[in-house]
Short mmCIF file of C-alpha atoms in Angstrom, two decimals:
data_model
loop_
_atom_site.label_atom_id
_atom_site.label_comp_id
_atom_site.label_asym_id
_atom_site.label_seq_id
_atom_site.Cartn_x
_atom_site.Cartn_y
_atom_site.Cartn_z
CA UNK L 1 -17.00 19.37 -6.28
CA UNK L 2 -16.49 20.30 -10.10
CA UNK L 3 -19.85 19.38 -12.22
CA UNK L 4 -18.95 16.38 -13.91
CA UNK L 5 -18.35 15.73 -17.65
CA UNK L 6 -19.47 12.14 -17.83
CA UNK L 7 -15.75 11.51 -19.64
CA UNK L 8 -13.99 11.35 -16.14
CA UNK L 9 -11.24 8.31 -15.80
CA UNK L 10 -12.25 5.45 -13.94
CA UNK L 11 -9.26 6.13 -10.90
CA UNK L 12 -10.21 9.80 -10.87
CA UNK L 13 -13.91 8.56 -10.34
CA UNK L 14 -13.29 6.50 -7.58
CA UNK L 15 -11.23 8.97 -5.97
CA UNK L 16 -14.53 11.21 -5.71
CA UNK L 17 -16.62 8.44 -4.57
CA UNK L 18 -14.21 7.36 -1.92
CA UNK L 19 -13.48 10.98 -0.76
CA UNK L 20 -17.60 11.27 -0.35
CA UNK L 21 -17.89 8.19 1.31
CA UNK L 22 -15.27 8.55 3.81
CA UNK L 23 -16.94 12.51 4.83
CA UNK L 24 -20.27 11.14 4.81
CA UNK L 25 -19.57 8.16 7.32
CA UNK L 26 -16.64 8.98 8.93
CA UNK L 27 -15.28 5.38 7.39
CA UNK L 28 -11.46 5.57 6.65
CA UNK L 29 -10.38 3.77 3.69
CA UNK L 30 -7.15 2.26 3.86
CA UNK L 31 -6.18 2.33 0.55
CA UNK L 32 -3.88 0.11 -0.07
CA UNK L 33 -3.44 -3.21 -2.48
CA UNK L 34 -6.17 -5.14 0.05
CA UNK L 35 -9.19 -5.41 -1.03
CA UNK L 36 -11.32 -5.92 2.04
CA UNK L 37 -10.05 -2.42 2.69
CA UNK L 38 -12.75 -1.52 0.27
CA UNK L 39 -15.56 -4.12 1.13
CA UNK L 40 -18.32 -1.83 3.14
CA UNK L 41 -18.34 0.85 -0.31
CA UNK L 42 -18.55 -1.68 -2.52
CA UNK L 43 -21.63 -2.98 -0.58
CA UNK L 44 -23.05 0.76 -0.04
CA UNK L 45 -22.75 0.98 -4.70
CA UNK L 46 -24.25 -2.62 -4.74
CA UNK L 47 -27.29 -1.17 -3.29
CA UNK L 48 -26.99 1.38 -6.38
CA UNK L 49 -26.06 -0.68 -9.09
CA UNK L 50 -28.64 -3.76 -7.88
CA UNK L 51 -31.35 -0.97 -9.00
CA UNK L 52 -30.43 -0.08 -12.12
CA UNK L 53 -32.47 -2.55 -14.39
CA UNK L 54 -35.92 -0.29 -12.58
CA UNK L 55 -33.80 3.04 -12.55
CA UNK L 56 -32.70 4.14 -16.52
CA UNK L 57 -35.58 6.49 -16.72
CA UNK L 58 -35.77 8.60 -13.19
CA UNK L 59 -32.05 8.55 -12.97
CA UNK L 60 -31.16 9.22 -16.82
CA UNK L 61 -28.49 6.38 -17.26
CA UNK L 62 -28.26 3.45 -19.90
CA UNK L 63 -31.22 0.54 -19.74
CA UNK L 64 -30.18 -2.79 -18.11
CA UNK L 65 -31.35 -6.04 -18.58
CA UNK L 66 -33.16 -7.73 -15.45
CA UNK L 67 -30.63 -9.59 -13.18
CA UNK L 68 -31.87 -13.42 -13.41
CA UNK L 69 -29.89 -14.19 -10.08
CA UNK L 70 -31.65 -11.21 -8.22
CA UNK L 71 -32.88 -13.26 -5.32
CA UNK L 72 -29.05 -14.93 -4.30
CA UNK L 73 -26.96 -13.20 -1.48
CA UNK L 74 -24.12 -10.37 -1.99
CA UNK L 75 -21.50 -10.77 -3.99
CA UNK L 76 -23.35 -13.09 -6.35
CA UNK L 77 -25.49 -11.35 -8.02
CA UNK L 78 -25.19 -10.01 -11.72
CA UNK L 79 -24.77 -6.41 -10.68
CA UNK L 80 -22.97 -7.07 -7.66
CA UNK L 81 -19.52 -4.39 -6.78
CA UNK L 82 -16.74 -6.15 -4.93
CA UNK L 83 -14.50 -4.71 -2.87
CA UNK L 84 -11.58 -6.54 -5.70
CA UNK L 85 -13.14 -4.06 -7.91
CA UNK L 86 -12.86 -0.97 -6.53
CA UNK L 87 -9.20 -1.90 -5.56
CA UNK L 88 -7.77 -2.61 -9.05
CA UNK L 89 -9.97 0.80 -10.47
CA UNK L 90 -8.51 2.72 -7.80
CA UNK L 91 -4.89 1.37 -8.55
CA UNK L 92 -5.28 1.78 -12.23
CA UNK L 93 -6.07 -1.42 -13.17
CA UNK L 94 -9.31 -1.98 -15.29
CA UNK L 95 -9.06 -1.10 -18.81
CA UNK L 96 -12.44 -1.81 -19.65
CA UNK L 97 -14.80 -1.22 -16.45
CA UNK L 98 -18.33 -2.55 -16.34
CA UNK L 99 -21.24 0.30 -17.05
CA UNK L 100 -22.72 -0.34 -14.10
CA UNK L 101 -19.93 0.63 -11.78
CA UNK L 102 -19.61 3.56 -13.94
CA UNK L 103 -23.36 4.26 -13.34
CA UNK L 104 -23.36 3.42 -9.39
CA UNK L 105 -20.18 5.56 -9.13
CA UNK L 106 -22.26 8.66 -11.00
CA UNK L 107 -25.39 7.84 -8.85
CA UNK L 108 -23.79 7.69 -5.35
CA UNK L 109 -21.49 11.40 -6.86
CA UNK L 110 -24.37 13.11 -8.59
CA UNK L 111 -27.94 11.03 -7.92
CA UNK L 112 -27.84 10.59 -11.87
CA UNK L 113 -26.54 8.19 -14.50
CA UNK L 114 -23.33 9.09 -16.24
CA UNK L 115 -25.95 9.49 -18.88
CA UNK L 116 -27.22 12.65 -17.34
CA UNK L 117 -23.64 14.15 -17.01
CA UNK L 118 -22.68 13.59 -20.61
CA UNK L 119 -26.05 15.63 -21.58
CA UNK L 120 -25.20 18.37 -19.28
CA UNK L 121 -21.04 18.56 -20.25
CA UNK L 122 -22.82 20.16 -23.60
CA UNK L 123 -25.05 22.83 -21.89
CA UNK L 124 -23.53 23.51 -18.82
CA UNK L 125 -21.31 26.37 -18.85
CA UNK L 126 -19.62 25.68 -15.82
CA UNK L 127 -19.03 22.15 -17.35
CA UNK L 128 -17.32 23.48 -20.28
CA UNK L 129 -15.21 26.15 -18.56
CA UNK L 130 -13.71 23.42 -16.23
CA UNK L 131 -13.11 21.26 -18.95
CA UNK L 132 -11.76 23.84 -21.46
CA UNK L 133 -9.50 25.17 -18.49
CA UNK L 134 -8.37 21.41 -17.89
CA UNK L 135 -7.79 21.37 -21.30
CA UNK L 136 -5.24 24.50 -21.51
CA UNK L 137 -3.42 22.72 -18.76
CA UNK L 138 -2.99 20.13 -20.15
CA UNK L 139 -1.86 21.34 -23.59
CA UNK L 140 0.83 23.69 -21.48
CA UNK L 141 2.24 20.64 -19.73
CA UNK L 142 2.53 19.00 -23.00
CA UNK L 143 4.30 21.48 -24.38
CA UNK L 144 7.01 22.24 -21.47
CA UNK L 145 6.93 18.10 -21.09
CA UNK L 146 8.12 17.62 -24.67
CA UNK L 147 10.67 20.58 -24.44
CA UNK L 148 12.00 19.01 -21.62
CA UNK L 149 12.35 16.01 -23.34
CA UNK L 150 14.08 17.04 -26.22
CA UNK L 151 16.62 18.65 -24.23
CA UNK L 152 17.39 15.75 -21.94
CA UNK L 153 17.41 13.49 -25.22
CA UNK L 154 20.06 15.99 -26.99
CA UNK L 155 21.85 16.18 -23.98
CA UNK L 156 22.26 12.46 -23.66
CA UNK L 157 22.98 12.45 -27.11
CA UNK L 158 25.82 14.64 -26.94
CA UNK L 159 27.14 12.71 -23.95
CA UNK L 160 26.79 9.65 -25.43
CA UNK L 161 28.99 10.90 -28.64
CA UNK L 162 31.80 11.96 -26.44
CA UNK L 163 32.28 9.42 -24.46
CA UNK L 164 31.68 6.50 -27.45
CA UNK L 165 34.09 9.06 -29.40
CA UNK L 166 37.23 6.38 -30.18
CA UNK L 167 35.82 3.32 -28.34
CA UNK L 168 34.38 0.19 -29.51
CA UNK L 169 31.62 -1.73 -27.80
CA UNK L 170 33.01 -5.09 -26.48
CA UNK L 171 31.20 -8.03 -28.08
CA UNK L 172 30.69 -9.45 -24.25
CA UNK L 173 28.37 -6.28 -23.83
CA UNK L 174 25.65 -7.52 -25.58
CA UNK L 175 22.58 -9.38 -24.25
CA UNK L 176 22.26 -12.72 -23.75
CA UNK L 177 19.72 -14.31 -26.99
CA UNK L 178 18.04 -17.06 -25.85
CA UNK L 179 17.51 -20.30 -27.83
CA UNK L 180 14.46 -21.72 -29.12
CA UNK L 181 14.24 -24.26 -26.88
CA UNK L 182 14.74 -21.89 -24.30
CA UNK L 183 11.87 -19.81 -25.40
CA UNK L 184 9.54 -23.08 -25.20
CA UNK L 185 10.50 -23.64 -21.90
CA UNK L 186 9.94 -20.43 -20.32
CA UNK L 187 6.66 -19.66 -22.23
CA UNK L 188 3.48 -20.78 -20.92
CA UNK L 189 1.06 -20.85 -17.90
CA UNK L 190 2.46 -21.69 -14.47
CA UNK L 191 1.65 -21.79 -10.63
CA UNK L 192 3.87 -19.78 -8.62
CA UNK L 193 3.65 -20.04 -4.78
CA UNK L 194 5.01 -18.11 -1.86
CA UNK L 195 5.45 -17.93 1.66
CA UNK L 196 5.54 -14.31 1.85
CA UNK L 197 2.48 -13.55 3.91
CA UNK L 198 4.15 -15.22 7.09
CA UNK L 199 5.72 -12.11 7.17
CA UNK L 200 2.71 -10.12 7.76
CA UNK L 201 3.15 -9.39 11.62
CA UNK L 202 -0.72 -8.06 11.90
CA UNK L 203 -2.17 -11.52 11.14
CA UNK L 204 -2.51 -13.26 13.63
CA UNK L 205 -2.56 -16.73 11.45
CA UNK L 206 0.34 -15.95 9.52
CA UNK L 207 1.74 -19.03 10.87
CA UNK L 208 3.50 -21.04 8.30
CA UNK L 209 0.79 -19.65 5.66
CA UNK L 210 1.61 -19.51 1.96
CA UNK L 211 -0.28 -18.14 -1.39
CA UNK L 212 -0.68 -20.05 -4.81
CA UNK L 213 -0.68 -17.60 -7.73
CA UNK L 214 -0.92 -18.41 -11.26
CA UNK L 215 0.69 -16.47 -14.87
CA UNK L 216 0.71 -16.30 -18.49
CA UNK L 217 4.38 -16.15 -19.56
CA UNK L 218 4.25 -15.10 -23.54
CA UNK L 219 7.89 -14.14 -25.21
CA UNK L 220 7.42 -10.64 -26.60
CA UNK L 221 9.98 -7.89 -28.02
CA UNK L 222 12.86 -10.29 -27.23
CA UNK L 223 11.79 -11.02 -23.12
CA UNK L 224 9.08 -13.21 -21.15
CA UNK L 225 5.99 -10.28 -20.36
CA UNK L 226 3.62 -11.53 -18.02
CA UNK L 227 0.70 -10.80 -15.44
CA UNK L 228 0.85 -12.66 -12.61
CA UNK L 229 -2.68 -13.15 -10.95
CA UNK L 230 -2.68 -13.52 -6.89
CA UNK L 231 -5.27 -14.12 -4.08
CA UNK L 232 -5.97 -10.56 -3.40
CA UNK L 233 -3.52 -7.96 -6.05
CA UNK L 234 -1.89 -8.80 -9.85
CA UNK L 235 1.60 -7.94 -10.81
CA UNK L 236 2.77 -7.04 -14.24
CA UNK L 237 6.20 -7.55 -15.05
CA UNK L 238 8.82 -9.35 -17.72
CA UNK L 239 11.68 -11.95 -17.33
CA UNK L 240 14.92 -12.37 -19.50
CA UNK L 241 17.50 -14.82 -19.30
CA UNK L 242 20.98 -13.94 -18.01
CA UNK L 243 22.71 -16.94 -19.30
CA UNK L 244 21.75 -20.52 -19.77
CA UNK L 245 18.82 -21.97 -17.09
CA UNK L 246 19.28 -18.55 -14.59
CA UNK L 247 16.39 -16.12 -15.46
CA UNK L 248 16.13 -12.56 -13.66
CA UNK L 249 12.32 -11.90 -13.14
CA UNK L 250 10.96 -7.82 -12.72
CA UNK L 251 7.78 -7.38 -11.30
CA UNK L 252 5.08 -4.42 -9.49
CA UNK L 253 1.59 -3.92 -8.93
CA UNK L 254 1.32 -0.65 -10.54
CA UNK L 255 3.14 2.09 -12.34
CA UNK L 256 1.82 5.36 -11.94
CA UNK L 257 1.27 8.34 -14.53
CA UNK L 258 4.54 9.63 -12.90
CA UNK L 259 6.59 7.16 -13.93
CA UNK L 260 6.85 5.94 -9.72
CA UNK L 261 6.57 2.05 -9.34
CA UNK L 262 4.52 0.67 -7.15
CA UNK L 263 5.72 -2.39 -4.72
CA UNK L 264 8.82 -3.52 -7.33
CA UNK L 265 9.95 -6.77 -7.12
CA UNK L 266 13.45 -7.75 -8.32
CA UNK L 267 14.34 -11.82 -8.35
CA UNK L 268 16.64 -14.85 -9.54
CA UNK L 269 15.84 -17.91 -10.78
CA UNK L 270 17.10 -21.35 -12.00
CA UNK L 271 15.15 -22.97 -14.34
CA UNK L 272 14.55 -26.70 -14.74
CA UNK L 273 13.27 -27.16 -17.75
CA UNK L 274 13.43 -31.00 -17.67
CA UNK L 275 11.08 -31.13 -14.14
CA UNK L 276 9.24 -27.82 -15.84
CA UNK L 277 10.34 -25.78 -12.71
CA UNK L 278 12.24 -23.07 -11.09
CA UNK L 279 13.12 -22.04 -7.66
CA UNK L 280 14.20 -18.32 -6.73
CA UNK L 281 14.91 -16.03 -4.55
CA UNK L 282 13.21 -12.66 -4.45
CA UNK L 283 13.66 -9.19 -3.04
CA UNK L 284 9.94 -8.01 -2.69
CA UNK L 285 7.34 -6.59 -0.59
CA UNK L 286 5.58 -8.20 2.55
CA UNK L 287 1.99 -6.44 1.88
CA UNK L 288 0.93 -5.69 5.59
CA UNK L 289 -1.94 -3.69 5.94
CA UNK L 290 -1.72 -0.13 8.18
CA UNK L 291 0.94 1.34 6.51
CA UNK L 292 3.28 -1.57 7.41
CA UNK L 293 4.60 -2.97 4.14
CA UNK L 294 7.86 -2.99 4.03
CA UNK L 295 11.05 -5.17 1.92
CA UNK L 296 11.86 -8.64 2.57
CA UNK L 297 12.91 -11.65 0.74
CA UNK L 298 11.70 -14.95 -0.16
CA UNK L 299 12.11 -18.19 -1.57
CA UNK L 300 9.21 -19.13 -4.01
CA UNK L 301 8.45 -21.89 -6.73
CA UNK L 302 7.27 -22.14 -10.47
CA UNK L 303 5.72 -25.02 -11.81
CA UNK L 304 4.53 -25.09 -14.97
CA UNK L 305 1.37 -26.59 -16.01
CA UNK L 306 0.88 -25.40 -19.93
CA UNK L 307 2.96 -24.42 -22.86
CA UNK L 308 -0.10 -22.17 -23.72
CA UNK L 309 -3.62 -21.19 -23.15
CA UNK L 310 -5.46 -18.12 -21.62
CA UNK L 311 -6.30 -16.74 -18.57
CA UNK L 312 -9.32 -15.31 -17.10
CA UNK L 313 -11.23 -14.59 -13.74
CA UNK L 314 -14.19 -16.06 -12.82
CA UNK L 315 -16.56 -13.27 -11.09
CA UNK L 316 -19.83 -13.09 -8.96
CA UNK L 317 -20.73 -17.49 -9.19
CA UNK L 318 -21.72 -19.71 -6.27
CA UNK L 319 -18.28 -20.87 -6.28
CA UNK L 320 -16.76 -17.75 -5.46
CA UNK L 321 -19.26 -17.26 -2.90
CA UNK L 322 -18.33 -20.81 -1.05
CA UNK L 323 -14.65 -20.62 -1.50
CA UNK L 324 -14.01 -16.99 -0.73
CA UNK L 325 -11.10 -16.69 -3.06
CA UNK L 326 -10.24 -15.91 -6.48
CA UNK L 327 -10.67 -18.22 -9.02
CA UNK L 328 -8.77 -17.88 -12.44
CA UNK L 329 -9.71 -20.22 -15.59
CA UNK L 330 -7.29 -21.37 -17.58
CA UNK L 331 -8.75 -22.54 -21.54
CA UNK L 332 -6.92 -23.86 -24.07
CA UNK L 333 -8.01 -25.70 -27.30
CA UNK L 334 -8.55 -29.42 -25.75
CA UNK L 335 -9.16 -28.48 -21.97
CA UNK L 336 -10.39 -25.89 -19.33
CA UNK L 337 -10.01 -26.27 -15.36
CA UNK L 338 -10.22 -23.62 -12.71
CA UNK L 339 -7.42 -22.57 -9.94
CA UNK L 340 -8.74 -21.11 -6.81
CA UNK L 341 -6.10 -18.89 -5.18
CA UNK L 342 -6.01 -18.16 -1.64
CA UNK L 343 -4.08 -18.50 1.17
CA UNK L 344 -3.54 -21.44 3.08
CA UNK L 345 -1.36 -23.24 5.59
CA UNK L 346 1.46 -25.26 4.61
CA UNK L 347 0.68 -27.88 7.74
CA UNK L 348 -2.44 -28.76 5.78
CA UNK L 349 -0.43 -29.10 2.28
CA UNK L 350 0.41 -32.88 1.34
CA UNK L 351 3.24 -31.92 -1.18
CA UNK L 352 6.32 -32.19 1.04
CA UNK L 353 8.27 -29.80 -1.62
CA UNK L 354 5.83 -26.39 -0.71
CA UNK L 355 6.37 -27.68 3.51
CA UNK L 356 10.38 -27.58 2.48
CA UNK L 357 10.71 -24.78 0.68
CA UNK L 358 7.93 -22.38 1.77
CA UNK L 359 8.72 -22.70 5.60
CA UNK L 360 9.63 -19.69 8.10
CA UNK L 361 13.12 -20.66 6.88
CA UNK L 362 12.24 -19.05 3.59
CA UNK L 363 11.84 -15.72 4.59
CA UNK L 364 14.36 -12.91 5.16
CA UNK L 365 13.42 -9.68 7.16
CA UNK L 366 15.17 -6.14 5.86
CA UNK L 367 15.65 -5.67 9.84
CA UNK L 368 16.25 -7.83 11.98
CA UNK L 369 12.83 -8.50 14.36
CA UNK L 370 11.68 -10.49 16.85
CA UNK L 371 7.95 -12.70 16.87
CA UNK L 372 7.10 -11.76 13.00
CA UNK L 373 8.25 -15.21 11.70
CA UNK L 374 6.71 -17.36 14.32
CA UNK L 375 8.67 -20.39 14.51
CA UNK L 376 7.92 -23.93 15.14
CA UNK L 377 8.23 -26.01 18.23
#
């Protein structure tokens, strides 16, 4: 492995760590959107990172403050690496990670702080070859990206003249603008819930099982941008309206450096904005683990709750502890309550709307398939 520079990206990190792990123990990672995929490394760093309030001086990394919840059980304590963690670095995820992650990920790569790498980037030659070399790279894929780019724009350019050359654009063309009103009704925080995992034909309690998610919706550069928080992965995504009440919703987990998208989903919706709800069907992704994901389509349901506020998650408390799930907090000016997302079975639900809708009648294979939606008596 290439000395490290202390400056390394949080994905490309993670990549190293979860290459070392997986020689070291012989423990596959599967590394997909599930986080439980990544549980036993984030329990092998917690050993790391748990440390670090004794270790700033032998291991050369930045001092932390003592951990007043020391003596509680993984994943509650303050210094505590979940496998939810790893997952969204690994994916691309976390803008801003935590130092000690950073630290634990250094640790586990180099048995030293990231502290100790950014002192030796400076002295080590072999440190500043590999970077400098990185460095040329990267300023001659620049270069060829941007010629490429200009080309391809003054080619389109060109096309575009010739065939706009003695044509008008019909006024019908244009986008729909929606109103004010419509922009208040859209906006806000609501729940969304789907029945989507009954489609997962490795889980064995998949029967009549649903999810409760819950989004931001904020009207930005003329459409609805939102992140849409779930039990175990986030999508990113906007919405625009097609005409009045029918909004088309775009959605994926992540978008790589590429340009690839990762798990797209593409849906329609009608919007009630007297009953502050909408129903629609969606062409998206079923999720199984082992290399199994694969297209289907489902029915699912927004209800709003807010016309504003903020999200965030709630990390590493008691609660999270006794409910195993994720818990989001939404705060606005007057109020604050918590939504615990997780998955759940609709037989237990008492809203007869989620047993209607969310049923193994709400779910649409890509191939046909027998015993994946397990029917009722």
């Amino acid at each position: 492995m290439n000395p490290l520079s202390g400056r390394e990206d949080l994905s490309e990190l993670l990549a190293l760590v979860i290459e070392k792990y997986e020689k070291e123990t012989g423990d596959l990672i599967n590394k997909n959107t599930n986080r439980e995929n990544y549980g036993n490394l984030a329990k092998t760093l917690s050993l790391i990172s748990n440390k670090l309030p004794q270790t700033a001086a032998e291991l050369q990394h930045d001092p932390y403050e003592p951990d007043p919840r020391a003596d509680l059980q993984y994943p509650n304590r303050k210094y505590d690496i979940t496998g939810g963690q790893l997952k969204d670095a690994y994916f691309g995820i976390v803008k801003s990670p935590r130092p000690y992650l950073l630290d634990a990920c250094y640790i586990y790569l180099t048995g030293k702080g990231r502290a100790a790498s950014l002192a030796n980037a400076t002295t080590d030659p072999e440190v500043a070859t590999s970077a400098l070399a990185r460095m040329k790279d990267r300023v001659s894929y620049n270069t060829l990206l941007w010629m490429l780019v200009i080309c391809i724009l003054g080619f389109l350019f060109v096309l575009f003249a010739y065939l706009q050359q003695g044509k008008q654009v019909p006024a019908d063309t244009e986008a729909y603008r929606p109103s004010a009103t419509e922009i208040k009704a859209l906006e806000g925080i609501w729940l969304y819930y789907t029945g989507a995992p009954q489609a997962r034909a490795n889980e064995e309690d998949r029967y009549r099982r649903y999810v409760n998610n819950i989004m931001e919706v904020k009207f930005r550069n003329g459409r609805f941008e939102f992140i849409r928080h779930g039990a175990s992965i986030n999508h990113y995504g906007y919405m625009t309206f097609n005409s009045p009440g029918i909004v088309s919703i775009h959605s994926y987990v992540r978008r790589l450096p590429t340009g690839e998208i990762l798990s797209p989903s593409h849906s329609l919706a009608r919007l009630d904005s007297s009953s502050k709800r909408m129903v629609s069907i969606s062409a998206t992704w079923s999720f199984e683990s082992d290399n199994r994901d694969d297209i289907i389509a489902t029915r699912n349901i927004y209800q709003k709750i807010a016309d504003g506020g903020t999200l965030e998650e709630i990390e590493n408390t008691q609660q999270n502890a006794a409910c195993q799930c994720k818990i989001i907090e939404w705060q606005s000016a007057q109020r604050r309550k918590r939504y615990e997302l997780r998955y759940q079975s609709l037989d237990d639900s008492t809203d007869s709307e989620l047993r209607n809708y969310l049923n193994e009648e709400s779910i649409l294979l890509l191939e046909p398939k027998d015993n994946v939606i397990l029917k009722g008596e």
